[in-house]
Structure formats: structure tokens, C-alpha cells
Coordinates of C-alpha atoms in Angstrom, one line a residue:
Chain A
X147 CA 151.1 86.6 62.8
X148 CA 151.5 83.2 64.7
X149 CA 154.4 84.4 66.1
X150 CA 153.2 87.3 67.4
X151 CA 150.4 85.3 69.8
X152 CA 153.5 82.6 70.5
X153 CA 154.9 86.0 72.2
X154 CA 152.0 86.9 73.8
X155 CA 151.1 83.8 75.3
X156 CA 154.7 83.7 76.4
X157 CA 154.1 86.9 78.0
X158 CA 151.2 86.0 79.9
X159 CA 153.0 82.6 81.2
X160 CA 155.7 85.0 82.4
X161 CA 153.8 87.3 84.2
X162 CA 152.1 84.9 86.0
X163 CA 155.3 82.8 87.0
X164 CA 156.0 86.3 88.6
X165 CA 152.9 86.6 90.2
X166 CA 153.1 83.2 92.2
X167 CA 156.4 83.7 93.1
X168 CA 154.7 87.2 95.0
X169 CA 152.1 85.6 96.5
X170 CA 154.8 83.0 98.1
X171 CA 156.7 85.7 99.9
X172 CA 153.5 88.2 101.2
X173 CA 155.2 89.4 104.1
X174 CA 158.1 90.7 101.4
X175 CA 155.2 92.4 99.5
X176 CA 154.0 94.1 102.3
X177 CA 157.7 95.2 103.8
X178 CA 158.8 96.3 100.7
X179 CA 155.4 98.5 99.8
X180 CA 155.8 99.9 103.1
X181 CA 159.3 100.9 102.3
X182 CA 158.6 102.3 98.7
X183 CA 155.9 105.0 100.4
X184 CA 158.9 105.7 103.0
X185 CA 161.4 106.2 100.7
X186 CA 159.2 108.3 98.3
X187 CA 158.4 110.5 101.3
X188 CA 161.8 110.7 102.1
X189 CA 162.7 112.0 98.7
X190 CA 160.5 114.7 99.1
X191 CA 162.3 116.1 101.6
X192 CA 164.6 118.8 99.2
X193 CA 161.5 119.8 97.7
X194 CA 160.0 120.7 100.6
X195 CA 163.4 122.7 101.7
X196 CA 163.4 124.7 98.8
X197 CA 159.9 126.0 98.9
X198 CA 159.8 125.9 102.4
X199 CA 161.0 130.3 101.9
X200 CA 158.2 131.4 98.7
X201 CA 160.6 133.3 97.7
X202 CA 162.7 131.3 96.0
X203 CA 162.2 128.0 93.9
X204 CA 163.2 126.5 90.7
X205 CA 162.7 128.6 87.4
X206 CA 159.7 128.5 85.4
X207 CA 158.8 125.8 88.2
X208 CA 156.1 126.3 91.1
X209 CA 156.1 124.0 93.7
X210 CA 153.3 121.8 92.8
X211 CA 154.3 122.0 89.3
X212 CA 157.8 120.4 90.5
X213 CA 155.4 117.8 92.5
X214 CA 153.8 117.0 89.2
X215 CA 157.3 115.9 88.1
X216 CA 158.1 114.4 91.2
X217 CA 154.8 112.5 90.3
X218 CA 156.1 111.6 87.0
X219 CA 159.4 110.2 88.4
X220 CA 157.6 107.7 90.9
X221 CA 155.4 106.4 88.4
X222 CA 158.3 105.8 86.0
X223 CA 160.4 104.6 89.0
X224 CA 157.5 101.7 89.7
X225 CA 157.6 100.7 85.9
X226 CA 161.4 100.8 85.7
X227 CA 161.9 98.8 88.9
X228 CA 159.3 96.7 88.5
X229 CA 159.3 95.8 85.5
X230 CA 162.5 96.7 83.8
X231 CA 165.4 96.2 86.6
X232 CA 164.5 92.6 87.8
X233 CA 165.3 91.1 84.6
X234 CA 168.4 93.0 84.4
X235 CA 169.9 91.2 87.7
X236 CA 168.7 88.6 86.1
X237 CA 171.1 88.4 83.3
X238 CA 173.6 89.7 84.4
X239 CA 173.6 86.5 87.2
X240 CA 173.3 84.5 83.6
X241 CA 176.4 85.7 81.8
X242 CA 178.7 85.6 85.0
X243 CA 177.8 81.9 85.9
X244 CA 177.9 81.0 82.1
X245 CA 174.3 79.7 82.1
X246 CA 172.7 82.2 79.8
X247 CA 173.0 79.4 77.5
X248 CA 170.0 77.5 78.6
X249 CA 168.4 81.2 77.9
X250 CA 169.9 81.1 74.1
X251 CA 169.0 77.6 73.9
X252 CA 165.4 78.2 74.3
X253 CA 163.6 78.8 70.8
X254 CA 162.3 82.5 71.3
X255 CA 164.0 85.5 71.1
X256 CA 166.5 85.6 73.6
X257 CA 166.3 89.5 73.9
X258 CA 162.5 88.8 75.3
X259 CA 162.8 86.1 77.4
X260 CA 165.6 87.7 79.7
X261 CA 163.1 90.9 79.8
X262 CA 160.2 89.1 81.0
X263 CA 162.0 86.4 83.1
X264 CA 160.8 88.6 86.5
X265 CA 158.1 91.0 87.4
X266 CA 158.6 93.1 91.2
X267 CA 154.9 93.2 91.7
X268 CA 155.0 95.1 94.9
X269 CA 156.3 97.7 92.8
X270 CA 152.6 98.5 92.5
X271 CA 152.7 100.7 95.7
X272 CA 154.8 103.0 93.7
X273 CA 152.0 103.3 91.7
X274 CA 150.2 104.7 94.4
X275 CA 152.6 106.8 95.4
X276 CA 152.6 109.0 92.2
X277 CA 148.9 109.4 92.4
X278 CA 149.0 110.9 96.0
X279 CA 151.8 112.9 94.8
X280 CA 149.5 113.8 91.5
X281 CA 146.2 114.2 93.9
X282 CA 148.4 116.4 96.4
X283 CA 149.5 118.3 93.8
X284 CA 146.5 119.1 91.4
X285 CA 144.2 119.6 94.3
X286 CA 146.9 122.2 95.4
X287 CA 146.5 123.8 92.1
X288 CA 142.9 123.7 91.9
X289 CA 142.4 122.7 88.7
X290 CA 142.6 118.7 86.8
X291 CA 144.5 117.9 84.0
X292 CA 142.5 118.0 80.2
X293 CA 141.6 114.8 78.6
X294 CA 144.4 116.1 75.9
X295 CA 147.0 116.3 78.4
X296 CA 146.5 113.0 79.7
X297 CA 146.6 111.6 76.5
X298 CA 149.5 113.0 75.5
X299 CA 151.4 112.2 79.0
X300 CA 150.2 108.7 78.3
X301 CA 152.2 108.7 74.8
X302 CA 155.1 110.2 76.4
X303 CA 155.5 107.9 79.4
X304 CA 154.9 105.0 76.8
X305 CA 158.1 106.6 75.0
X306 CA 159.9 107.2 78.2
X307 CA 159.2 103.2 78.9
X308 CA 160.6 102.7 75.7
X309 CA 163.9 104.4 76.2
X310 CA 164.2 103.1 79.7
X311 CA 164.3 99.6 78.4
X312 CA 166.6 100.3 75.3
X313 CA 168.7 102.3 77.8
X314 CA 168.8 98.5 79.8
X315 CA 169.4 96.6 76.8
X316 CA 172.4 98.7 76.8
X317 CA 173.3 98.1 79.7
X318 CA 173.1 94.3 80.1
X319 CA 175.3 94.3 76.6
X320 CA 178.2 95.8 78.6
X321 CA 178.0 92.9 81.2
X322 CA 179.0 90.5 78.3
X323 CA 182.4 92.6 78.2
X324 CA 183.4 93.4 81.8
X325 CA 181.6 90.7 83.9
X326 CA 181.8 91.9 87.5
X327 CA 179.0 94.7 87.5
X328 CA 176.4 93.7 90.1
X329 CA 176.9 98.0 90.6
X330 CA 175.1 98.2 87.4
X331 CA 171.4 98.2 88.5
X332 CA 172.7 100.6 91.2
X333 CA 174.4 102.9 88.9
X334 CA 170.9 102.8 86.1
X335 CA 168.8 103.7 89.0
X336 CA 171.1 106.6 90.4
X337 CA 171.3 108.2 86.7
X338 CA 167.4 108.0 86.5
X339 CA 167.4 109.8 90.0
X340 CA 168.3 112.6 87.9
X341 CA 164.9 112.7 86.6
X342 CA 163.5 113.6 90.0
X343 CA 163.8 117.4 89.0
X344 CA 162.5 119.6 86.0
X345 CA 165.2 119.2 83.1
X346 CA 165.6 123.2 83.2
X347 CA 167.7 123.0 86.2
X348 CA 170.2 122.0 84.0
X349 CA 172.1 124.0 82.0
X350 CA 174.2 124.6 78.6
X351 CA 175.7 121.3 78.0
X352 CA 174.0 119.2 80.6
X353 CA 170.8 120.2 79.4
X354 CA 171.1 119.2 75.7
X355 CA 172.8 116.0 77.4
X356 CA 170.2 115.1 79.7
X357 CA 167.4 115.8 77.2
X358 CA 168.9 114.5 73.6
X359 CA 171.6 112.1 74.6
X360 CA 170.5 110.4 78.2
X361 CA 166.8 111.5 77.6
X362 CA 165.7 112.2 80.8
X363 CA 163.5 115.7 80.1
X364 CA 161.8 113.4 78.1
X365 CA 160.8 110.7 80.9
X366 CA 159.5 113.4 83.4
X367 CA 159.8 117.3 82.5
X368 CA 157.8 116.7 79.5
X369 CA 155.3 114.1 80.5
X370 CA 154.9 116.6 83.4
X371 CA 154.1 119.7 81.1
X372 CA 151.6 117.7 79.1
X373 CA 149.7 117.0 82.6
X374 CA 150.2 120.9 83.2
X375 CA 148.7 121.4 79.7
X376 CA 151.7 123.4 78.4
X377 CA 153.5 120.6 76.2
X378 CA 153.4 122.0 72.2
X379 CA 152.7 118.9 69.7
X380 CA 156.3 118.6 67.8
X381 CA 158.2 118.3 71.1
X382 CA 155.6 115.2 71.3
X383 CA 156.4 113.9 67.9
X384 CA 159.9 115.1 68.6
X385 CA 160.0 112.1 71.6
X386 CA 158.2 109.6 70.0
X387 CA 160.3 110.1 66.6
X388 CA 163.9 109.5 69.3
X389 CA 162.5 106.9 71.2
X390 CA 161.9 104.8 67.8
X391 CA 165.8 105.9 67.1
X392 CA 167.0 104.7 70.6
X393 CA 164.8 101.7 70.4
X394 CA 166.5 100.7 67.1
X395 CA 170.5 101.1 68.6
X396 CA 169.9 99.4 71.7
X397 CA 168.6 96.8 69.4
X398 CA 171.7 96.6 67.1
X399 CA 174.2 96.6 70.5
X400 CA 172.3 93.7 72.2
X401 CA 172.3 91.9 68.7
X402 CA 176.1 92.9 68.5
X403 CA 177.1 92.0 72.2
X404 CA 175.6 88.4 72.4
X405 CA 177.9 87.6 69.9
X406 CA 180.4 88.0 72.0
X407 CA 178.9 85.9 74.6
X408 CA 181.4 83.1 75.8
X409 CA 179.9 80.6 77.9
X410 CA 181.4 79.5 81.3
X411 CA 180.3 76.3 81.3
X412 CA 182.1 72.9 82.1
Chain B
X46 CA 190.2 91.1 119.8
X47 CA 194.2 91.2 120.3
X48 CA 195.5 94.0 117.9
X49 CA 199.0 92.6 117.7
X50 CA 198.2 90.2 115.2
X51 CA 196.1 92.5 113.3
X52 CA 198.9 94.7 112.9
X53 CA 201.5 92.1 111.9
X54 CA 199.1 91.2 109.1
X55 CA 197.6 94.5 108.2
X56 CA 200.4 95.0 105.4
X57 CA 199.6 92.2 103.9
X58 CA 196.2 92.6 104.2
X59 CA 196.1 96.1 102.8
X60 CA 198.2 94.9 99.5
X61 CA 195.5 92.2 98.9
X62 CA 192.4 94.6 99.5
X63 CA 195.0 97.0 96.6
X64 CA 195.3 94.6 94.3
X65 CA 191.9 93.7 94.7
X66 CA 190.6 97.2 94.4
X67 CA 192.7 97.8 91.1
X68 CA 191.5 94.6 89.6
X69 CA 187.7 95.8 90.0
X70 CA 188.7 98.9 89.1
X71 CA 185.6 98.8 86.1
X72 CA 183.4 98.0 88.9
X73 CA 184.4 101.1 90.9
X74 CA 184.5 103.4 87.8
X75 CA 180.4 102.6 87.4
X76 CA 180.2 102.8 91.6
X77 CA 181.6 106.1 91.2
X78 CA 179.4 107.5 88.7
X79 CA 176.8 106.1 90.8
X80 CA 177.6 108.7 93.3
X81 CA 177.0 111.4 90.9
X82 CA 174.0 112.9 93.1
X83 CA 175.7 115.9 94.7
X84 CA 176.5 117.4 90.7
X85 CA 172.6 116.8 90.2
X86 CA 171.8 118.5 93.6
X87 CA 174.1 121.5 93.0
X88 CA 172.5 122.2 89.1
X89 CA 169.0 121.8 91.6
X90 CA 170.9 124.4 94.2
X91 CA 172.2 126.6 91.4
X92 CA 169.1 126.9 89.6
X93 CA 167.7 127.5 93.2
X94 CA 170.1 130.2 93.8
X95 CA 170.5 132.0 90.3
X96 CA 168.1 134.5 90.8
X97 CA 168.6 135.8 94.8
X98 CA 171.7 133.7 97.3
X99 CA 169.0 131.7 99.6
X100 CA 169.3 132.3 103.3
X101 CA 169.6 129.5 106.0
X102 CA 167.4 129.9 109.3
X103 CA 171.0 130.3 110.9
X104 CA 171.5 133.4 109.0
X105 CA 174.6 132.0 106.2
X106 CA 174.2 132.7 102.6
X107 CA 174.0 130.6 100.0
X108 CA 174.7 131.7 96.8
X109 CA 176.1 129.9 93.6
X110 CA 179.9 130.0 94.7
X111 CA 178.9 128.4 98.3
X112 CA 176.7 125.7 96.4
X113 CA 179.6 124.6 94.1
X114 CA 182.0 124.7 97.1
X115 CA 179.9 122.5 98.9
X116 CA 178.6 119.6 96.6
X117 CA 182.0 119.5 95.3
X118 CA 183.5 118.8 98.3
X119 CA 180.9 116.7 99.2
X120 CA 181.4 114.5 96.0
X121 CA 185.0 114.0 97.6
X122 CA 184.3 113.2 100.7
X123 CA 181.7 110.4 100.0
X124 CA 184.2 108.2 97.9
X125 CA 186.4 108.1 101.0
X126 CA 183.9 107.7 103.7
X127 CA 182.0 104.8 102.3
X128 CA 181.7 101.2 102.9
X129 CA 180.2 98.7 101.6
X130 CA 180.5 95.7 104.3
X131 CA 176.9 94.7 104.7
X132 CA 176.4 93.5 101.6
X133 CA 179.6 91.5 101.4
X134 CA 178.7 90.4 104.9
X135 CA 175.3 89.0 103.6
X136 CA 176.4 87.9 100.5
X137 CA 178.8 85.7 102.2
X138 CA 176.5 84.4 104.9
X139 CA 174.4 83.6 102.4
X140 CA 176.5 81.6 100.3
X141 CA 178.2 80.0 103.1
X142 CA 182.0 81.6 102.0
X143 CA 182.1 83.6 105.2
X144 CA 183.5 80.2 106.8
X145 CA 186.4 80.6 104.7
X146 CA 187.2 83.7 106.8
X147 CA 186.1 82.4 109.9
X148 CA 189.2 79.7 109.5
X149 CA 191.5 82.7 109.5
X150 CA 193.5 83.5 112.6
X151 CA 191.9 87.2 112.8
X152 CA 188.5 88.6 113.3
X153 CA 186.6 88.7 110.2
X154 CA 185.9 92.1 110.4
X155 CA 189.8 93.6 110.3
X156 CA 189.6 91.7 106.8
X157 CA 186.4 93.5 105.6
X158 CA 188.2 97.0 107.0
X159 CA 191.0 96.4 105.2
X160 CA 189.7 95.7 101.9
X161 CA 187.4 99.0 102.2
X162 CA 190.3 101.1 103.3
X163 CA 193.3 99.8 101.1
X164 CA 190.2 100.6 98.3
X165 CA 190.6 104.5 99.4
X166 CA 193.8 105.2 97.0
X167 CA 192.0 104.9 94.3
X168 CA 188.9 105.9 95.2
X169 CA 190.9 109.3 95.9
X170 CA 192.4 109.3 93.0
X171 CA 188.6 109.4 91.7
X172 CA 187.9 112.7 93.2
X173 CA 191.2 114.4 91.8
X174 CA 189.5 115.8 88.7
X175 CA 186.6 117.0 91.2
X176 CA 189.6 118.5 92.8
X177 CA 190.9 120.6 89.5
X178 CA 187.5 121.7 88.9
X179 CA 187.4 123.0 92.8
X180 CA 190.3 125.1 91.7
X181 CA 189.3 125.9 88.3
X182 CA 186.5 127.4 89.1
X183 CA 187.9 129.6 92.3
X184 CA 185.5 127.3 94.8
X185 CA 188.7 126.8 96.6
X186 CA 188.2 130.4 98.1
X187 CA 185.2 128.6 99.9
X188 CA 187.8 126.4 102.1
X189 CA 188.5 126.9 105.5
X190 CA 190.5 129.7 106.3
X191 CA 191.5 128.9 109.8
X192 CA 194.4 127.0 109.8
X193 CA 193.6 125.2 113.1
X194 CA 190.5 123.5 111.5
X195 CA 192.6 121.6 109.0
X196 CA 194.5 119.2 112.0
X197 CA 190.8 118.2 112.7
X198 CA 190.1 117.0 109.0
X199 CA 191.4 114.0 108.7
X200 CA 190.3 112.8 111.9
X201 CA 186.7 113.4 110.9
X202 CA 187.5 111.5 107.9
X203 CA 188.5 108.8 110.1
X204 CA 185.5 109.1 112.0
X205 CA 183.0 109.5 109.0
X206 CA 184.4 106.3 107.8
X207 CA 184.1 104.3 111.1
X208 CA 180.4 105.4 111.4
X209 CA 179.9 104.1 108.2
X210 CA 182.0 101.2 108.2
X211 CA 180.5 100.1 111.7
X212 CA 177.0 100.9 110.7
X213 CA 177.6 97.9 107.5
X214 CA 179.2 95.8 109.8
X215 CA 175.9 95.5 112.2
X216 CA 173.5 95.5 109.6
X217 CA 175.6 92.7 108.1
X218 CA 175.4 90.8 111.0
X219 CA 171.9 90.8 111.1
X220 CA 171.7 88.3 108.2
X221 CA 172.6 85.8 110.6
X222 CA 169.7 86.0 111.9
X223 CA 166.7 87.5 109.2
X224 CA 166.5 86.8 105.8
X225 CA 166.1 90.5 104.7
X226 CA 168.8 92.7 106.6
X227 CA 169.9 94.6 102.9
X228 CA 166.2 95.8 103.3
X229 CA 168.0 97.6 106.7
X230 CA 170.5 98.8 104.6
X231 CA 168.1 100.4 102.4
X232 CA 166.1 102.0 105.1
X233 CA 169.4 103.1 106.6
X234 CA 170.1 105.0 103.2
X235 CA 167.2 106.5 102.8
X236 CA 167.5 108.5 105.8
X237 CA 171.3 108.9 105.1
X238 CA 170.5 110.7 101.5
X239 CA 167.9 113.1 103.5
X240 CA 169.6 113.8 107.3
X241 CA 173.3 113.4 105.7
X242 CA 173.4 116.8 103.8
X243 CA 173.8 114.6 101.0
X244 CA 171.0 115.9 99.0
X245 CA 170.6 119.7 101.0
X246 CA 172.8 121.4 103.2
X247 CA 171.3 120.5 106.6
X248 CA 172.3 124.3 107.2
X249 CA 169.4 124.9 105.1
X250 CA 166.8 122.7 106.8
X251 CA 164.2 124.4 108.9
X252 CA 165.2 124.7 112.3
X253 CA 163.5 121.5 113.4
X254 CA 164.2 119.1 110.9
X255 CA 167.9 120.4 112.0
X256 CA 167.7 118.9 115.5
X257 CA 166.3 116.0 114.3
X258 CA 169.4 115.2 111.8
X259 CA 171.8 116.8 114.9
X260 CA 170.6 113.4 116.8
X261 CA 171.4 110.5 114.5
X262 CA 174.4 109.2 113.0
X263 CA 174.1 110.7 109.5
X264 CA 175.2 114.1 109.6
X265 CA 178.4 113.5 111.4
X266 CA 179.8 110.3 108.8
X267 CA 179.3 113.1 106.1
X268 CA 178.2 115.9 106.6
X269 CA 180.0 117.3 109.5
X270 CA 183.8 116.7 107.4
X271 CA 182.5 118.6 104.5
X272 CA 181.4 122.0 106.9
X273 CA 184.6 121.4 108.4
X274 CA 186.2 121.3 105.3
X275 CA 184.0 124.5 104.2
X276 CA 185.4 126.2 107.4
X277 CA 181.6 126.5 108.7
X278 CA 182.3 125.6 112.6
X279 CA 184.5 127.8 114.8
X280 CA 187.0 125.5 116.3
X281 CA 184.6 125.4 119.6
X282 CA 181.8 124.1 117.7
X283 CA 183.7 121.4 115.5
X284 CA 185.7 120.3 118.5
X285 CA 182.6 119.5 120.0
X286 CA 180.5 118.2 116.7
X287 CA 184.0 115.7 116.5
X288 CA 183.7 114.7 119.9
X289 CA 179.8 113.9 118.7
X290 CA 181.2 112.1 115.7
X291 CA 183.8 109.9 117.7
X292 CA 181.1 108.8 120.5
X293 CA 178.7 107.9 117.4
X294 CA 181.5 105.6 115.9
X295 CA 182.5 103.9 119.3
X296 CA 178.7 103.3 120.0
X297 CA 178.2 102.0 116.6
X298 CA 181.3 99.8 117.1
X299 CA 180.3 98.4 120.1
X300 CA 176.8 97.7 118.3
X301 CA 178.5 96.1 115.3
X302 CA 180.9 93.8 117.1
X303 CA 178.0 92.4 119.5
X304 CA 176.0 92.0 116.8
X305 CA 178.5 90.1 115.2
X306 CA 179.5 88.0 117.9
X307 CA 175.9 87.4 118.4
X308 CA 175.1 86.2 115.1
X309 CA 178.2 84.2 114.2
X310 CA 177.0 81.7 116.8
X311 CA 174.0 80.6 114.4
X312 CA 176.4 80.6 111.2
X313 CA 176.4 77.6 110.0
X314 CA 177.9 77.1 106.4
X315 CA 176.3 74.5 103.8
X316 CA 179.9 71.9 103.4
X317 CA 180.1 70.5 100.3

């Protein structure tokens, strides 16, 4: 497998391209980190207002159980927007100024070098958001998560990562149709806000949407129940099996799409 | 600023920023699902709500009906008070085409106005399904019932959309002068999602987190028309939360258009 270590080595050369480019704007990296535990706070805020009377709540959902999904969402947030959005703007900037073609030109798959062209370190801080909210949390509940669950959380949020990119893949294909969607990074990140909550909040329709179709149960709700020790093993195989499937379309759109690629070049 | 000239143009103008808004219409489409928040909060509300209607410190109950009512209208009202301003402001600073618009005879920011307003037709015509469902469903039992609230409406509208408008237009400006003023903008969200009543009702926030949002900007560009809306003032206390609105939009005004005049000094565009 040559190729394989070609792609890993590419990786790497990727990454660290990214990581110079960090360390050359430091203040940024601070700002923004500073910003990502304000704006993590802030989203805490409806949470708070709905516990803040112990009588009510969400269903089947205890208030640092829906923190434990909260936690979930910011550590899939930091991943998405760290790793995942960034190349998006990228090439979406490619197809609208025509120059995707020095991407296409390149002899690697093109699919992987617009994914890895940028890394938001400072995304990192969101990191360490989620574990406040998961220390906050568990310490609230008085007991830790078993070595099972975090096993099987770790599969899931693997899947979840999975999806999240195929989702992207998507995504970018429709930018080689209608070309003026800078809205479209704005518009993925506002359908994942959706994921802030426990799935069961939804109902009828929505839910089998927002767990089979746009499979955000999957991303948080369930990675969250694993943590909480109450996730049952073919739900797990269930998301692993659907992530493969979604993995395999986005695939066969992109694949499609850049066929339909016209350059704007002169 | 004269406002004769203004007005000569403004036809004109408001046909362009038409034309415009219908040939990016994809664009607004994805913008609009983008603002699908309030149907996310509501299934959060209902599920809230299913089992007992919850009670507001202020003593009003919330049960399913007054949820749907609310983030409904709320959906509504956010695709007509919106701008977006500051981020055509700094993308144009930025890439030096804001001195194509500095050549015009007429202040830059009537032209930015115009092309978010003369947007609003169809940004409307958005929110008319929302609108069916409001009816559909009976929610429209949840609208004001006294008639002298409804002459107020669209002058909150108005104001809703200048506080917003305003607000883009001095956090614009401050690209002039730093590098990062979207990361403004983003702080200036944040707080609008949580103090708005974007996300909760602020009728529902404890009773200090309720004076805090009754001092900033927020509530009035967006909340306050949707409670009028929802007939949840008496016409004492929404003439007065108007009067609140209006001195918010004049103050931000004044801010925006010294910030702008302020900034446009150091503009200097890249010729080529």
C-alpha cells in the first residue's frame, strides 16, 4: 500500500501547513478561544431556563443527562469546525473563482486534498469546552462513565465524524451547480445546531428525519446514552452499518458533481 | 445627509436591490433554512411543555398552543427584521469595491438599506407557508386581540429592522479600522440568540436575567414585535417598550453613521 503512506504523509504536510499558519496569527488563536468558551456559555443559557423550575424538563432527559448531550454537541462542534468547515470555504472560493483546477491538476485525489487544505486549530478550546461540560455534568451525577461506554461513545463519535464529512461532501457538490452559496457553511452549522438537544424532543416525522435521514440522534443523543451507559449494542451497529451507507453516497455525488465542474478560467 | 436626493433615487434603487434579491434567490432559500432555529426551539418548548403548561415568573402560561404561537411568529418576524450590512461592509472594504460606491452621489449606507429592504418581498413571501401553518393549526387564536395593538405593528417592524440594520452598519464600519470586526458580529449574535427571545421566551427567563435583556438592544429588534404581535403588552406597556425600541434605533444610528464617517477617512482602496 504505497499509496496509502503517499496519503499519509500528505496528511501530515497538511496539518502542519495549518499549524504554521496558527502560530502566525496568535493573537487570533487566543480571541477566537476566548470567544468559543463565550459562545458555549451562552448556549447554555435555554438549558439552564428550562430546569431552572425541577418540575419540568425534557422527557426521559434530567438535566445533567441533557448536559451530557450538550457535551457531545461541543465536542462534535470543535471537530466539525475545525476540521471539517474550513475546507469547505475553501472550495467553495475554488469553484466560484474557477481555480479549483490547480486542485484537479494536482496528482492525488482531489476529494482529499480540498478536505485537508485547512485545519482551525484554535478549535481546540472547544475541546475543552465539552470536558467542563462532561466534568460539570458527571460530577453532578456522582458517578463516571464505564470503560464500555466510553468505548462505544468513541465508535459513535467516529461515525458521527463520518457522516459530518459525507454530509459536507454533499454539500460542496451543490456549489458546483448554483455558485453563489458563501450561506452554505452558515446554513451546515445551523442544521447541526439541531443536535444541541436529545433527539426525543422531536417527534413523529421529525424524529425518524432527524435520526435516519439528517442523522443527528446519531451524532449526540446516542453517543450521549453510551456515556450514560444506557446505549443497547444493535443501535451501535445500527450507526456504524448507516454511516458506511452515507459515506458511500456522498462519495458517488462528489464523484458525479465534479464532472460537472466548468472552469472560470481565462 | 440631504434626503432629497435619496428619495429621488430610492425607486430606482429599490428595483435594483429587487432584481438583485430575485436573482440570489438560491442563496436566500439556504439563508432561510438557516433560520430554522425557532421550529428546533418550539419541538425543545413542546417536549418541555407536554406533560404540565410551564409558568413564567410573571405569572403567564405556557402551554403547547402559546409555544407554537410564538416560535411561529417568531420565524416571521426574523426574515423581515434582518440585515446583513456588516459583512457586505467588510467584504467590500476589504476588497477595496466599497470605492465604487463611495463615487456615487449618495451616502453609501442608503444603498446598503435599500438592497436589505427591497430583499423583504421576498423574504415575506418566505414566511407565507409559516403563515398557513399559523392558521392551520388554530395558533392564530394566540394573536392579539386588541385591535389598537395592531397600528403599533408595523412600526416595531420598522424599528426592529433599524436596530438591526444600524447595529451592521457600525460593526461594518469598524473594519476600517481592525482587521477582525465579523468577530464583533459574532459576539453581537451570540448575545442576540440568548437576550433576543430567539431561543426562549424572555417571559420565561428568571426575573433577573429579564432586566438584564430589558437593557440592551436585543429584545426590542425581535423580540418585542413578536409579544406585540402575541398581544402580550397592554397598550401602556408596548407604547412605552416602542418608545424603548425607537430610542435604541436612533442611538444606534447615531453610532453607526459616526462610526462610518469616522472610518471612511482611512479607506483607502488598492487601484489597479
Amino acid at each position: 500500500m504505497r499509496g496509502l503512506g503517499r496519503y499519509v504523509s500528505l496528511f501530515g504536510l497538511q496539518l502542519r501547513t495549518s499549524g504554521l499558519l496558527a502560530a502566525q496569527y496568535r493573537w487570533d488563536f487566543l480571541i477566537d478561544g476566548a470567544l468559543s468558551v463565550f459562545s458555549a456559555a451562552a448556549a447554555l443559557v435555554p438549558l439552564f431556563v428550562v430546569y431552572a423550575d425541577e418540575r419540568r424538563g425534557i422527557p426521559g432527559w434530567s438535566f445533567e443527562e441533557s448536559l451530557v448531550v450538550i457535551g457531545c454537541f461541543l465536542l462534535l462542534q470543535a471537530i466539525l469546525e475545525g476540521a471539517i468547515n474550513p475546507g469547505l470555504v475553501a472550495v467553495i472560493e475554488h469553484i466560484r473563482k474557477g481555480t479549483l483546477d490547480f486542485v484537479l491538476l494536482k496528482p492525488a485525489d482531489a476529494q482529499f486534498l480540498v478536505s485537508t487544505s485547512r485545519f482551525q486549530l484554535w478549535r481546540v478550546a472547544g475541546l475543552v469546552n465539552a470536558s467542563i461540560v462532561f466534568t460539570f455534568a458527571f460530577t453532578r451525577l456522582g458517578r463516571w462513565p464505564s470503560a464500555v461506554g466510553v468505548l462505544q461513545m468513541a465508535v459513535l463519535v467516529a461515525a458521527a465524524v463520518w457522516i459530518l464529512y459525507s454530509l459536507w461532501i454533499v454539500i460542496v457538490s451543490a456549489a458546483f451547480y448554483v455558485v453563489k452559496i458563501d450561506n452554505l457553511t452558515y446554513l451546515f452549522t445551523s442544521l447541526f445546531d439541531l443536535a444541541r438537544w436529545p433527539v426525543t424532543v422531536f417527534r413523529g416525522a421529525l424524529r425518524v428525519v432527524f435520526t435516519v435521514l439528517l442523522p443527528l440522534g446519531l451524532m449526540t443523543t446516542y453517543p450521549a446514552e453510551a456515556l450514560l451507559g444506557r446505549l443497547d449494542w444493535p443501535t451501535l451497529v445500527a450507526s456504524v452499518l448507516g454511516a458506511g451507507l452515507f459515506a458511500a453516497a456522498a462519495r458517488a455525488v462528489w464523484l458525479r458533481s465534479i464532472r460537472h465542474y466548468t472552469s472560470a478560467g481565462g | 445627509m440631504s434626503l432629497w436626493r435619496p428619495l429621488k433615487v430610492l425607486p430606482t434603487l429599490m428595483r435594483v436591490g429587487f432584481a438583485e434579491s430575485l436573482a440570489y434567490r438560491a442563496e436566500m432559500i439556504i439563508w432561510v433554512f438557516a433560520t430554522t432555529m425557532p421550529f428546533v426551539m418550539l419541538a425543545l418548548w413542546s417536549a418541555v411543555a407536554h406533560a404540565a403548561p410551564v409558568a413564567s415568573s410573571s405569572g403567564r402560561s405556557w402551554g403547547s398552543a402559546e409555544f407554537v404561537a410564538y416560535f411561529l411568529t417568531m420565524f416571521m418576524v426574523r426574515q423581515l427584521v434582518s440585515a446583513w450590512a456588516a459583512w457586505e461592509i467588510n467584504f467590500e472594504i476589504r476588497q477595496g469595491t466599497l470605492a465604487m460606491r463611495l463615487l456615487k452621489p449618495l451616502h453609501p449606507v442608503w444603498s446598503f438599506a435599500t438592497s436589505n429592504v427591497a430583499a423583504m418581498p421576498l423574504r415575506a413571501a418566505v414566511s407565507i407557508p409559516v403563515l398557513v401553518v399559523l392558521f392551520a393549526v388554530g395558533a392564530h387564536r394566540q394573536l392579539a386581540s386588541d385591535w389598537r395593538l395592531w397600528p403599533l405593528v408595523p412600526f416595531a417592524l420598522l424599528g426592529g429592522w433599524l436596530i438591526a440594520f444600524f447595529a451592521n452598519v457600525a460593526i461594518g464600519s469598524l473594519a476600517f479600522r481592525m482587521e477582525q470586526s465579523l468577530k464583533v458580529m459574532d459576539v453581537w449574535f451570540t448575545c442576540f440568540f440568548v437576550f433576543s427571545g430567539y431561543l426562549v421566551p424572555t417571559d420565561l427567563f428568571p426575573p433577573w436575567l429579564r432586566a438584564v435583556a430589558a437593557y440592551l438592544p436585543f429584545r426590542y429588534q425581535l423580540g418585542f414585535p413578536v409579544e406585540l404581535l402575541l398581544g402580550q403588552h397592554e397598550l401602556g406597556s408596548a407604547l412605552r417598550m416602542l418608545a424603548a425600541q425607537w430610542a435604541w434605533a436612533l442611538g444606534l444610528m447615531t453610532v453607526a453613521l459616526v462610526l462610518w464617517r469616522l472610518g471612511v477617512r482611512r479607506f483607502q482602496a488598492v487601484g489597479g
